[in-house]
mmCIF file of C-alpha atoms in Angstrom:
data_model
loop_
_atom_site.group_PDB
_atom_site.id
_atom_site.type_symbol
_atom_site.label_atom_id
_atom_site.label_comp_id
_atom_site.label_asym_id
_atom_site.label_seq_id
_atom_site.Cartn_x
_atom_site.Cartn_y
_atom_site.Cartn_z
ATOM 1 C CA MET A 30 12.100 2.433 -6.178
ATOM 2 C CA PRO A 31 9.200 0.062 -6.981
ATOM 3 C CA PHE A 32 7.030 3.063 -7.925
ATOM 4 C CA ILE A 33 9.590 4.131 -10.516
ATOM 5 C CA ILE A 34 9.601 0.672 -12.064
ATOM 6 C CA VAL A 35 5.792 0.566 -12.082
ATOM 7 C CA GLY A 36 5.727 4.048 -13.635
ATOM 8 C CA PHE A 37 8.112 3.043 -16.427
ATOM 9 C CA ALA A 38 6.124 -0.147 -17.026
ATOM 10 C CA LEU A 39 2.890 1.864 -17.245
ATOM 11 C CA ILE A 40 4.422 4.324 -19.713
ATOM 12 C CA GLY A 41 5.744 1.407 -21.769
ATOM 13 C CA LEU A 42 2.313 -0.210 -21.843
ATOM 14 C CA LEU A 43 0.676 3.061 -22.902
ATOM 15 C CA VAL A 44 3.166 3.520 -25.761
ATOM 16 C CA TYR A 45 2.743 -0.111 -26.810
ATOM 17 C CA GLY A 46 -1.045 0.284 -26.766
ATOM 18 C CA ALA A 47 -0.848 3.477 -28.844
ATOM 19 C CA VAL A 48 1.367 1.763 -31.435
ATOM 20 C CA ARG A 49 -0.947 -1.260 -31.610
ATOM 21 C CA LEU A 50 -4.028 0.979 -31.924
ATOM 22 C CA TYR A 51 -2.386 2.929 -34.726
ATOM 23 C CA ALA A 52 -1.335 -0.249 -36.541
ATOM 24 C CA ILE A 53 -4.784 -1.832 -36.364
ATOM 25 C CA VAL A 54 -6.753 1.277 -37.376
ATOM 26 C CA ALA A 55 -4.218 2.345 -40.033
ATOM 27 C CA ALA A 56 -4.289 -1.102 -41.630
ATOM 28 C CA ALA A 57 -8.063 -0.975 -41.933
ATOM 29 C CA TYR A 58 -8.769 2.713 -42.664
ATOM 30 C CA GLY A 59 -5.477 4.481 -43.461
ATOM 31 C CA ALA A 60 -2.765 6.492 -41.713
ATOM 32 C CA VAL A 61 -4.942 9.544 -41.030
ATOM 33 C CA ALA A 62 -7.582 7.449 -39.274
ATOM 34 C CA GLY A 63 -4.884 5.656 -37.267
ATOM 35 C CA SER A 64 -3.434 8.969 -36.119
ATOM 36 C CA ALA A 65 -6.907 10.269 -35.258
ATOM 37 C CA ALA A 66 -7.667 7.112 -33.254
ATOM 38 C CA VAL A 67 -4.471 7.543 -31.195
ATOM 39 C CA LEU A 68 -5.260 11.233 -30.659
ATOM 40 C CA VAL A 69 -8.800 10.403 -29.481
ATOM 41 C CA ALA A 70 -7.478 7.709 -27.126
ATOM 42 C CA VAL A 71 -4.897 10.086 -25.618
ATOM 43 C CA THR A 72 -7.560 12.788 -25.198
ATOM 44 C CA LEU A 73 -9.955 10.379 -23.462
ATOM 45 C CA LEU A 74 -7.207 9.152 -21.145
ATOM 46 C CA ALA A 75 -6.162 12.717 -20.279
ATOM 47 C CA CYS A 76 -9.789 13.683 -19.570
ATOM 48 C CA ALA A 77 -10.199 10.675 -17.282
ATOM 49 C CA VAL A 78 -7.061 11.563 -15.308
ATOM 50 C CA ILE A 79 -8.097 15.232 -15.001
ATOM 51 C CA THR A 80 -11.577 14.209 -13.823
ATOM 52 C CA LEU A 81 -10.123 11.904 -11.153
ATOM 53 C CA ILE A 82 -7.775 14.631 -9.905
ATOM 54 C CA ARG A 83 -10.605 17.181 -9.722
ATOM 55 C CA ARG A 84 -12.865 14.770 -7.839
ATOM 56 C CA TYR A 85 -10.090 14.004 -5.352
ATOM 57 C CA ARG A 86 -9.332 17.697 -4.788
ATOM 58 C CA ALA A 87 -13.035 18.533 -4.376
ATOM 59 C CA VAL A 88 -13.234 16.243 -1.364
ATOM 60 C CA HIS A 89 -9.710 16.306 0.049
ATOM 61 C CA GLY A 90 -8.735 19.913 -0.686
ATOM 62 C CA VAL A 91 -5.546 21.421 -2.027
ATOM 63 C CA ASN A 92 -2.348 22.148 -0.088
ATOM 64 C CA VAL A 93 -1.817 25.877 0.276
ATOM 65 C CA LYS A 94 1.002 27.078 2.540
ATOM 66 C CA GLY A 95 1.045 23.851 4.540
ATOM 67 C CA GLN A 96 -2.715 23.731 5.046
ATOM 68 C CA ARG A 97 -5.139 21.475 3.222
ATOM 69 C CA ILE A 98 -8.402 23.367 3.569
ATOM 70 C CA VAL A 99 -11.785 22.632 2.037
ATOM 71 C CA SER A 100 -14.250 25.477 2.494
ATOM 72 C CA LEU A 101 -17.668 26.682 1.451
ATOM 73 C CA THR A 102 -18.908 30.252 1.721
ATOM 74 C CA GLY A 103 -22.396 31.640 1.234
ATOM 75 C CA SER A 104 -24.689 34.395 2.400
ATOM 76 C CA TRP A 105 -25.421 32.251 5.461
ATOM 77 C CA GLY A 106 -21.747 32.142 6.570
ATOM 78 C CA GLN A 107 -18.818 29.801 6.070
ATOM 79 C CA VAL A 108 -17.703 26.266 6.821
ATOM 80 C CA ALA A 109 -14.018 25.347 6.568
ATOM 81 C CA VAL A 110 -12.248 22.074 7.272
ATOM 82 C CA ASP A 111 -8.455 21.846 7.661
ATOM 83 C CA ALA A 112 -7.389 18.269 6.936
ATOM 84 C CA GLU A 113 -3.808 18.765 8.158
ATOM 85 C CA SER A 114 -4.639 20.026 11.652
ATOM 86 C CA LYS A 115 -7.863 17.944 11.917
ATOM 87 C CA ARG A 116 -9.963 20.986 12.828
ATOM 88 C CA GLY A 117 -12.898 22.877 11.421
ATOM 89 C CA THR A 118 -14.724 26.157 11.798
ATOM 90 C CA LEU A 119 -18.349 26.989 11.173
ATOM 91 C CA GLN A 120 -19.980 30.404 10.971
ATOM 92 C CA LEU A 121 -23.728 30.124 10.443
ATOM 93 C CA HIS A 122 -26.059 33.116 10.655
ATOM 94 C CA GLY A 123 -23.814 34.932 13.128
ATOM 95 C CA GLN A 124 -23.083 31.900 15.315
ATOM 96 C CA ASP A 125 -19.561 30.489 15.478
ATOM 97 C CA ALA A 126 -18.354 26.992 16.240
ATOM 98 C CA ARG A 127 -14.896 25.488 16.250
ATOM 99 C CA PHE A 128 -14.548 21.732 16.325
ATOM 100 C CA LEU A 129 -12.105 18.878 16.048
ATOM 101 C CA PHE A 130 -12.702 15.991 13.685
ATOM 102 C CA ALA A 131 -13.305 13.798 16.742
ATOM 103 C CA ASP A 132 -16.280 16.046 17.641
ATOM 104 C CA ILE A 133 -18.180 15.181 14.442
ATOM 105 C CA ALA A 134 -21.081 12.858 15.230
ATOM 106 C CA GLY A 135 -22.340 12.746 11.641
ATOM 107 C CA ALA A 136 -23.581 14.693 8.658
ATOM 108 C CA ASP A 137 -26.505 14.011 6.360
ATOM 109 C CA ALA A 138 -27.795 15.641 3.186
ATOM 110 C CA VAL A 139 -31.408 16.536 3.912
ATOM 111 C CA GLU A 140 -34.080 18.084 1.704
ATOM 112 C CA ARG A 141 -36.385 20.443 3.581
ATOM 113 C CA GLU A 142 -39.137 22.373 1.830
ATOM 114 C CA GLY A 143 -37.509 21.940 -1.576
ATOM 115 C CA ALA A 144 -34.087 23.200 -0.446
ATOM 116 C CA TRP A 145 -31.076 21.046 0.320
ATOM 117 C CA THR A 146 -29.300 21.407 3.634
ATOM 118 C CA LEU A 147 -26.494 19.600 5.379
ATOM 119 C CA ALA A 148 -27.424 18.476 8.880
ATOM 120 C CA LEU A 149 -24.103 18.512 10.750
ATOM 121 C CA ARG A 150 -24.136 16.947 14.195
ATOM 122 C CA LEU A 151 -21.355 17.911 16.589
ATOM 123 C CA LYS A 152 -20.571 16.503 20.021
ATOM 124 C CA HIS A 153 -19.590 18.771 22.925
ATOM 125 C CA GLN A 154 -21.222 21.889 21.445
ATOM 126 C CA ALA A 155 -23.947 24.120 22.864
ATOM 127 C CA GLN A 156 -25.919 23.464 19.680
ATOM 128 C CA ALA A 157 -25.793 19.805 18.688
ATOM 129 C CA GLU A 158 -27.169 20.071 15.129
ATOM 130 C CA TRP A 159 -26.265 22.697 12.551
ATOM 131 C CA LEU A 160 -28.333 23.057 9.372
ATOM 132 C CA ILE A 161 -26.048 24.381 6.640
ATOM 133 C CA PRO A 162 -27.811 25.526 3.430
ATOM 134 C CA MET A 163 -26.546 23.947 0.208
ATOM 135 C CA ARG A 164 -27.097 24.947 -3.417
ATOM 136 C CA ASN A 165 -28.106 21.497 -4.640
ATOM 137 C CA HIS A 166 -28.165 17.802 -3.881
ATOM 138 C CA GLN A 167 -24.665 17.155 -5.256
ATOM 139 C CA GLU A 168 -23.084 19.789 -3.041
ATOM 140 C CA ALA A 169 -24.925 18.431 -0.001
ATOM 141 C CA LYS A 170 -23.730 14.878 -0.777
ATOM 142 C CA ARG A 171 -20.168 16.125 -1.318
ATOM 143 C CA TRP A 172 -20.070 17.855 2.068
ATOM 144 C CA ALA A 173 -21.697 14.862 3.775
ATOM 145 C CA LYS A 174 -18.849 12.753 2.346
ATOM 146 C CA ILE A 175 -16.239 15.298 3.487
ATOM 147 C CA PHE A 176 -17.594 15.246 7.038
ATOM 148 C CA ALA A 177 -17.906 11.444 7.033
ATOM 149 C CA LEU A 178 -14.221 11.152 6.057
ATOM 150 C CA ALA A 179 -13.314 13.777 8.649
ATOM 151 C CA ALA A 180 -15.217 11.931 11.395
ATOM 152 C CA THR A 181 -13.256 8.751 10.663
ATOM 153 C CA GLN A 182 -9.955 10.719 10.468
ATOM 154 C CA GLU A 183 -9.466 9.726 6.802
ATOM 155 C CA LEU A 184 -9.630 13.180 5.216
#
């Protein structure tokens, strides 16, 4: 119930702000400029909301058939993390590993010889460190954040 009240209050404030913006700009520059100012403000607000949603989904995944999976596939193999069941799978150059989020010891974005890799450290595995190739620095940082959230059970 409180969320509904907060939602209505937020919508009311947005409408009030749009009316005030129109009134101020229209008084100074005319009705067309006032309408354009409101349109620009709505567009900027919509872009900000869409950007926030995309950033959240890039790290936390999207629910598909009861699973919230974030995955990355390349010529080297695949890494997939299921946030609902708190498990992950890794296929790297023909080697397979399955792990729980509690098995993650850490993950760091590392640059080696001009190429970015993700150094994933897993406990209780035959191979403790896995070097996963990444396309760029941003992707390596994103996956380091995903594994950091997974290690703390916050994904």
